[in-house]
């Protein structure tokens, strides 16, 4: 009898592991509260259950007698997957540990308790307490929901009078209705993103990238990641050691990781986030092009308890990026300008919008209009292009 896998979520970004599971002959079950999501059409059966309702998902999983559970590229669903796996004795990571990684308030507190470098950061349910804390850390500061994903609800403030608006904006994106107020660490070079994979408790593989933002719209939402990272090996070695120390403390055993970290001007390593899941933004797809390591396959294999020893550290060959197609303005979509040189570098592209669709200025991953993977001739050309991509790839709108 074929293995039965429950996938939490079936959004466009979550389709790749569903396709892989189907290709292996597994029985695929999907669940979320959005029946029109494309992954459901590929599944053997679909259930309308919220991926954040851990007890409802557990009831479903018990009834369906599943062999594995996957929360691919989803922060909110990751604790649910861990909870179900723990209750059913399926492969996975400790629920409490996954919860620490998935919630910004718990993660910051854990880092502080265990001697990691951490920005001064506290989380609040009410504005008055947040204001008192901001008086202590001053500005610039980041205001963000404790539990959102895709950079939704995040604001950087440079004046204390802007706290109230930023706090209320963050609340809109928080299920917990709790908001982080955190000092800004001045970084050297680029912020670092990318994915990794744990095999038998060890960080067996990591593929790190420079993270890029669009200065012309929202400078806090990533528009792409460039591989390999431009940071030097000494700094990356520190990042690897501190990641392994964190994994040991949390007793993490298996599966994908999505990184966000930086190095301060004096060379200290700071975790921003360590998501207990694969990255969105086509990161696993770019990683496969750049290294040959298939993290989509590995995620499904790990959920079924299969041997994942084929995931080993492999260096990036060539210069690669993901790119989130996005609009700088609100308006009706009128097409996409792509320069001659960019056309030659695009390896994959998927555009989600059609002519005259209303589009919004980019303010969160939910405003992404399409995705691309590009291969560049050199690091210099890659970094110059992605930091000034409006010259090469541009959404045209009619207001």
Coordinates of N, CA, C and O in Angstrom, one line a residue, residues 36-150:
X36 N -9.6 26.8 -3.5 CA -9.2 27.1 -4.8 C -7.7 27.0 -5.0 O -7.2 27.2 -6.1
X37 N -6.9 26.8 -3.9 CA -5.5 26.7 -4.1 C -5.1 25.5 -5.0 O -5.7 24.5 -5.0
X38 N -4.1 25.8 -5.9 CA -3.8 24.9 -7.0 C -3.4 23.5 -6.6 O -3.6 22.5 -7.3
X39 N -2.7 23.3 -5.4 CA -2.2 22.0 -5.0 C -3.3 21.0 -4.8 O -3.1 19.8 -4.9
X40 N -4.5 21.5 -4.4 CA -5.6 20.6 -4.2 C -6.0 19.8 -5.4 O -6.5 18.6 -5.3
X41 N -5.9 20.4 -6.6 CA -6.2 19.7 -7.8 C -5.3 18.5 -8.1 O -5.7 17.6 -8.8
X42 N -4.1 18.6 -7.5 CA -3.1 17.5 -7.8 C -3.3 16.4 -6.7 O -2.8 15.3 -6.9
X43 N -4.0 16.7 -5.6 CA -4.1 15.8 -4.5 C -5.1 14.6 -4.7 O -6.0 14.8 -5.6
X44 N -4.9 13.5 -4.0 CA -5.9 12.4 -4.1 C -7.1 12.8 -3.3 O -8.2 12.4 -3.6
X45 N -6.9 13.6 -2.2 CA -8.1 14.1 -1.5 C -7.7 15.4 -0.8 O -6.6 15.6 -0.5
X46 N -8.8 16.3 -0.6 CA -8.6 17.6 0.0 C -9.6 17.7 1.2 O -10.7 17.3 1.1
X47 N -9.1 18.4 2.3 CA -10.0 18.6 3.4 C -9.9 20.1 3.8 O -8.8 20.7 3.9
X48 N -11.0 20.7 4.0 CA -11.1 22.1 4.3 C -10.9 22.3 5.9 O -11.8 22.4 6.6
X49 N -9.6 22.3 6.3 CA -9.2 22.4 7.7 C -8.1 23.4 7.7 O -7.1 23.3 6.9
X50 N -8.2 24.4 8.6 CA -7.1 25.4 8.7 C -5.8 24.7 9.2 O -5.8 23.9 10.1
X51 N -4.7 25.1 8.6 CA -3.4 24.5 8.9 C -2.9 25.0 10.2 O -1.9 24.5 10.8
X52 N -3.5 26.0 10.8 CA -3.1 26.5 12.2 C -3.9 25.9 13.3 O -3.6 26.1 14.5
X53 N -4.9 25.1 13.0 CA -5.8 24.5 14.0 C -5.2 23.1 14.3 O -5.5 22.1 13.7
X54 N -4.2 23.1 15.2 CA -3.4 21.9 15.4 C -4.3 20.6 15.8 O -4.0 19.5 15.4
X55 N -5.3 20.9 16.6 CA -6.1 19.7 17.1 C -7.0 19.2 16.0 O -7.2 18.0 15.9
X56 N -7.5 20.1 15.2 CA -8.4 19.7 14.0 C -7.5 18.9 13.0 O -8.0 17.9 12.5
X57 N -6.3 19.4 12.8 CA -5.4 18.7 11.9 C -5.0 17.3 12.4 O -4.9 16.3 11.7
X58 N -4.8 17.3 13.7 CA -4.4 16.0 14.4 C -5.6 15.0 14.2 O -5.4 13.8 13.9
X59 N -6.8 15.4 14.4 CA -8.0 14.5 14.3 C -8.0 14.0 12.8 O -8.3 12.8 12.6
X60 N -7.8 14.9 11.9 CA -7.8 14.5 10.5 C -6.7 13.5 10.2 O -7.0 12.5 9.5
X61 N -5.5 13.8 10.7 CA -4.4 12.9 10.4 C -4.6 11.5 11.0 O -4.3 10.5 10.4
X62 N -5.2 11.4 12.2 CA -5.5 10.2 12.9 C -6.5 9.4 12.1 O -6.4 8.2 11.8
X63 N -7.6 10.1 11.6 CA -8.6 9.4 10.8 C -8.1 8.9 9.5 O -8.5 7.8 9.0
X64 N -7.1 9.6 8.9 CA -6.6 9.3 7.6 C -5.4 8.3 7.7 O -4.9 7.8 6.7
X65 N -5.0 8.0 8.9 CA -3.8 7.1 9.2 C -2.6 7.4 8.3 O -2.1 6.6 7.5
X66 N -2.2 8.7 8.4 CA -1.1 9.2 7.6 C 0.3 8.6 8.0 O 0.4 8.2 9.2
X67 N 1.2 8.6 7.1 CA 2.6 8.1 7.3 C 3.6 9.2 7.5 O 4.7 9.0 7.9
X68 N 3.2 10.5 7.1 CA 4.1 11.6 7.2 C 3.3 12.9 7.0 O 2.2 12.9 6.4
X69 N 3.8 14.0 7.5 CA 3.2 15.3 7.4 C 4.2 16.4 7.0 O 5.3 16.4 7.5
X70 N 3.8 17.2 6.1 CA 4.7 18.2 5.5 C 4.1 19.6 5.6 O 3.0 19.8 5.2
X71 N 4.8 20.6 6.2 CA 4.4 22.0 6.2 C 5.5 22.7 5.4 O 6.5 23.1 5.9
X72 N 5.3 22.8 4.1 CA 6.4 23.3 3.2 C 6.2 24.8 3.0 O 5.1 25.3 2.8
X73 N 7.3 25.5 3.3 CA 7.4 27.0 3.1 C 6.3 27.7 3.8 O 5.8 28.7 3.3
X74 N 5.9 27.2 5.0 CA 4.9 27.9 5.8 C 5.3 28.0 7.3 O 5.3 27.0 7.9
X75 N 5.6 29.2 7.7 CA 5.8 29.4 9.2 C 4.6 29.0 10.0 O 4.7 28.3 11.0
X76 N 3.4 29.5 9.7 CA 2.3 29.2 10.6 C 1.9 27.8 10.7 O 1.5 27.3 11.7
X77 N 2.2 27.0 9.6 CA 1.8 25.6 9.7 C 2.9 24.7 10.3 O 2.6 23.5 10.6
X78 N 4.1 25.2 10.4 CA 5.2 24.4 10.9 C 5.0 23.8 12.3 O 5.2 22.6 12.5
X79 N 4.5 24.6 13.3 CA 4.2 24.0 14.6 C 3.1 22.9 14.5 O 3.2 22.0 15.3
X80 N 2.1 23.1 13.7 CA 1.0 22.1 13.5 C 1.6 20.8 13.1 O 1.3 19.7 13.6
X81 N 2.5 20.8 12.1 CA 3.1 19.6 11.6 C 3.9 18.9 12.7 O 3.9 17.7 12.8
X82 N 4.7 19.7 13.4 CA 5.5 19.1 14.5 C 4.6 18.5 15.6 O 4.9 17.4 16.1
X83 N 3.5 19.2 15.9 CA 2.5 18.7 16.9 C 2.0 17.4 16.5 O 1.9 16.4 17.3
X84 N 1.5 17.3 15.3 CA 0.9 16.1 14.8 C 1.9 14.9 14.7 O 1.6 13.8 15.2
X85 N 3.1 15.2 14.2 CA 4.2 14.2 14.2 C 4.5 13.7 15.5 O 4.6 12.5 15.7
X86 N 4.6 14.6 16.5 CA 4.9 14.2 17.9 C 3.8 13.3 18.5 O 4.1 12.3 19.1
X87 N 2.6 13.7 18.3 CA 1.5 12.9 18.9 C 1.3 11.6 18.2 O 0.9 10.6 18.9
X88 N 1.7 11.5 16.9 CA 1.5 10.2 16.2 C 2.7 9.4 16.1 O 2.7 8.3 15.5
X89 N 3.9 9.9 16.7 CA 5.1 9.1 16.6 C 5.7 9.1 15.2 O 6.4 8.1 14.8
X90 N 5.4 10.1 14.4 CA 5.9 10.2 13.0 C 7.2 11.0 13.0 O 7.5 11.7 13.9
X91 N 8.1 10.9 11.9 CA 9.3 11.6 11.8 C 9.0 13.2 11.9 O 8.0 13.6 11.3
X92 N 9.8 13.9 12.7 CA 9.6 15.3 12.8 C 10.5 15.8 13.9 O 11.4 15.2 14.4
X93 N 10.3 17.1 14.4 CA 11.0 17.7 15.4 C 10.1 18.0 16.6 O 8.9 18.1 16.5
X94 N 10.8 18.3 17.8 CA 9.9 18.5 19.0 C 9.0 19.8 18.8 O 9.5 20.8 18.3
X95 N 7.8 19.6 19.1 CA 6.8 20.6 18.9 C 7.2 21.9 19.6 O 7.2 23.0 19.0
X96 N 7.7 21.9 20.9 CA 8.1 23.1 21.6 C 9.2 23.8 20.9 O 9.3 25.0 20.9
X97 N 10.1 23.0 20.3 CA 11.3 23.6 19.6 C 10.9 24.4 18.4 O 11.3 25.4 18.1
X98 N 10.0 23.7 17.6 CA 9.5 24.3 16.4 C 8.7 25.6 16.7 O 8.8 26.6 16.0
X99 N 7.9 25.6 17.8 CA 7.2 26.7 18.2 C 8.1 27.9 18.5 O 7.9 29.1 18.2
X100 N 9.2 27.6 19.2 CA 10.3 28.6 19.5 C 10.8 29.3 18.2 O 10.9 30.5 18.1
X101 N 11.1 28.4 17.2 CA 11.6 28.9 16.0 C 10.6 29.7 15.1 O 10.9 30.7 14.4
X102 N 9.3 29.3 15.3 CA 8.2 29.9 14.4 C 7.7 31.2 15.0 O 7.1 32.0 14.3
X103 N 7.9 31.5 16.3 CA 7.4 32.7 16.9 C 8.5 33.6 17.3 O 9.4 33.3 18.1
X104 N 8.5 34.9 16.8 CA 9.6 35.8 17.0 C 9.8 36.1 18.5 O 11.0 36.3 18.9
X105 N 8.8 36.2 19.3 CA 9.0 36.6 20.7 C 9.6 35.4 21.4 O 10.6 35.7 22.2
X106 N 9.2 34.2 21.2 CA 9.8 33.0 21.9 C 11.3 32.8 21.4 O 12.1 32.5 22.2
X107 N 11.5 33.1 20.1 CA 12.8 32.9 19.6 C 13.8 33.9 20.2 O 14.9 33.5 20.6
X108 N 13.5 35.2 20.2 CA 14.3 36.2 20.8 C 14.7 35.9 22.3 O 15.8 35.9 22.7
X109 N 13.6 35.4 23.0 CA 13.9 35.1 24.4 C 14.8 33.9 24.6 O 15.7 33.9 25.4
X110 N 14.6 32.9 23.7 CA 15.5 31.7 23.8 C 16.9 32.1 23.4 O 17.9 31.6 24.1
X111 N 17.1 32.9 22.4 CA 18.5 33.3 22.0 C 19.2 34.0 23.2 O 20.3 33.8 23.5
X112 N 18.4 34.9 23.8 CA 19.0 35.7 24.9 C 19.4 34.8 26.1 O 20.5 34.9 26.6
X113 N 18.5 33.9 26.4 CA 18.7 33.0 27.6 C 20.0 32.1 27.3 O 20.6 31.7 28.3
X114 N 20.3 31.8 26.1 CA 21.4 30.9 25.8 C 22.6 31.5 25.2 O 23.5 30.9 24.6
X115 N 22.7 32.8 25.4 CA 24.0 33.5 25.2 C 24.3 33.8 23.7 O 25.5 34.0 23.3
X116 N 23.3 33.8 22.8 CA 23.5 34.2 21.5 C 23.5 35.7 21.4 O 22.9 36.4 22.2
X117 N 24.2 36.3 20.3 CA 24.0 37.7 20.1 C 22.6 38.0 19.7 O 22.1 37.3 18.8
X118 N 22.0 39.0 20.3 CA 20.5 39.2 20.0 C 20.2 40.7 20.1 O 20.7 41.3 21.0
X119 N 19.5 41.3 19.2 CA 19.1 42.7 19.3 C 18.2 42.8 20.6 O 17.6 41.9 21.0
X120 N 18.3 44.0 21.2 CA 17.4 44.3 22.3 C 16.0 44.3 21.8 O 15.6 45.0 20.9
X121 N 15.1 43.4 22.3 CA 13.9 43.1 21.7 C 12.9 42.7 22.8 O 13.2 41.9 23.6
X122 N 11.7 43.2 22.7 CA 10.6 42.8 23.6 C 9.3 42.8 22.8 O 9.2 43.4 21.8
X123 N 8.3 42.0 23.3 CA 7.0 41.9 22.6 C 5.9 42.3 23.5 O 5.9 42.0 24.7
X124 N 4.9 42.9 22.9 CA 3.8 43.5 23.7 C 2.4 43.3 23.0 O 2.3 43.3 21.8
X125 N 1.4 43.2 24.0 CA 0.0 43.1 23.6 C -0.6 44.5 23.5 O -1.6 44.7 22.8
X126 N 0.0 45.5 24.2 CA -0.6 46.8 24.2 C 0.5 47.9 23.9 O 1.7 47.8 24.3
X127 N 0.0 49.0 23.4 CA 0.8 50.1 22.9 C 1.6 50.8 24.0 O 2.7 51.2 23.8
X128 N 0.9 51.0 25.2 CA 1.5 51.8 26.3 C 2.8 51.1 26.7 O 3.9 51.8 26.9
X129 N 2.8 49.8 26.9 CA 4.0 49.1 27.3 C 5.1 49.2 26.2 O 6.3 49.3 26.5
X130 N 4.7 49.1 24.9 CA 5.6 49.2 23.8 C 6.3 50.6 23.8 O 7.5 50.7 23.5
X131 N 5.5 51.6 24.1 CA 6.1 53.0 24.1 C 7.2 53.1 25.2 O 8.2 53.7 25.0
X132 N 6.9 52.5 26.4 CA 7.9 52.6 27.5 C 9.2 51.9 27.0 O 10.3 52.3 27.3
X133 N 9.1 50.7 26.3 CA 10.2 50.0 25.9 C 11.0 50.8 24.8 O 12.2 50.8 24.8
X134 N 10.3 51.4 23.9 CA 10.9 52.2 22.8 C 11.7 53.3 23.4 O 12.8 53.7 22.9
X135 N 11.2 53.9 24.5 CA 12.0 55.0 25.2 C 13.4 54.4 25.7 O 14.3 55.2 25.7
X136 N 13.4 53.1 26.0 CA 14.7 52.5 26.4 C 15.7 52.3 25.3 O 16.8 52.5 25.4
X137 N 15.1 51.7 24.2 CA 16.0 51.3 23.1 C 16.2 52.4 22.0 O 17.1 52.4 21.2
X138 N 15.2 53.4 22.0 CA 15.2 54.5 21.1 C 15.1 54.0 19.6 O 14.8 52.9 19.4
X139 N 15.2 54.9 18.7 CA 15.1 54.6 17.2 C 16.4 54.7 16.5 O 17.3 55.4 17.1
X140 N 16.6 54.1 15.4 CA 15.7 53.4 14.6 C 15.3 52.0 15.2 O 16.1 51.5 15.9
X141 N 14.1 51.6 15.0 CA 13.6 50.3 15.5 C 12.7 49.6 14.5 O 12.1 50.3 13.7
X142 N 12.6 48.3 14.6 CA 11.7 47.5 13.8 C 10.5 47.1 14.6 O 10.6 46.7 15.8
X143 N 9.3 47.3 14.0 CA 8.1 46.9 14.6 C 7.5 45.8 13.8 O 7.3 46.0 12.6
X144 N 7.2 44.6 14.4 CA 6.7 43.5 13.5 C 5.8 42.6 14.3 O 6.0 42.5 15.6
X145 N 4.9 41.9 13.7 CA 4.1 40.9 14.3 C 4.9 39.7 14.8 O 6.0 39.4 14.2
X146 N 4.6 39.1 15.9 CA 5.4 38.0 16.5 C 5.3 36.7 15.6 O 6.1 35.8 15.7
X147 N 4.2 36.7 14.7 CA 3.9 35.4 14.1 C 3.5 35.5 12.7 O 2.7 34.6 12.2
X148 N 3.9 36.5 12.0 CA 3.5 36.5 10.5 C 4.7 36.0 9.7 O 5.8 35.8 10.2
X149 N 4.4 35.8 8.4 CA 5.4 35.4 7.5 C 5.5 36.3 6.3 O 4.6 37.1 6.1
X150 N 6.5 36.1 5.4 CA 6.6 36.9 4.2 C 6.8 38.3 4.4 O 6.4 39.1 3.6

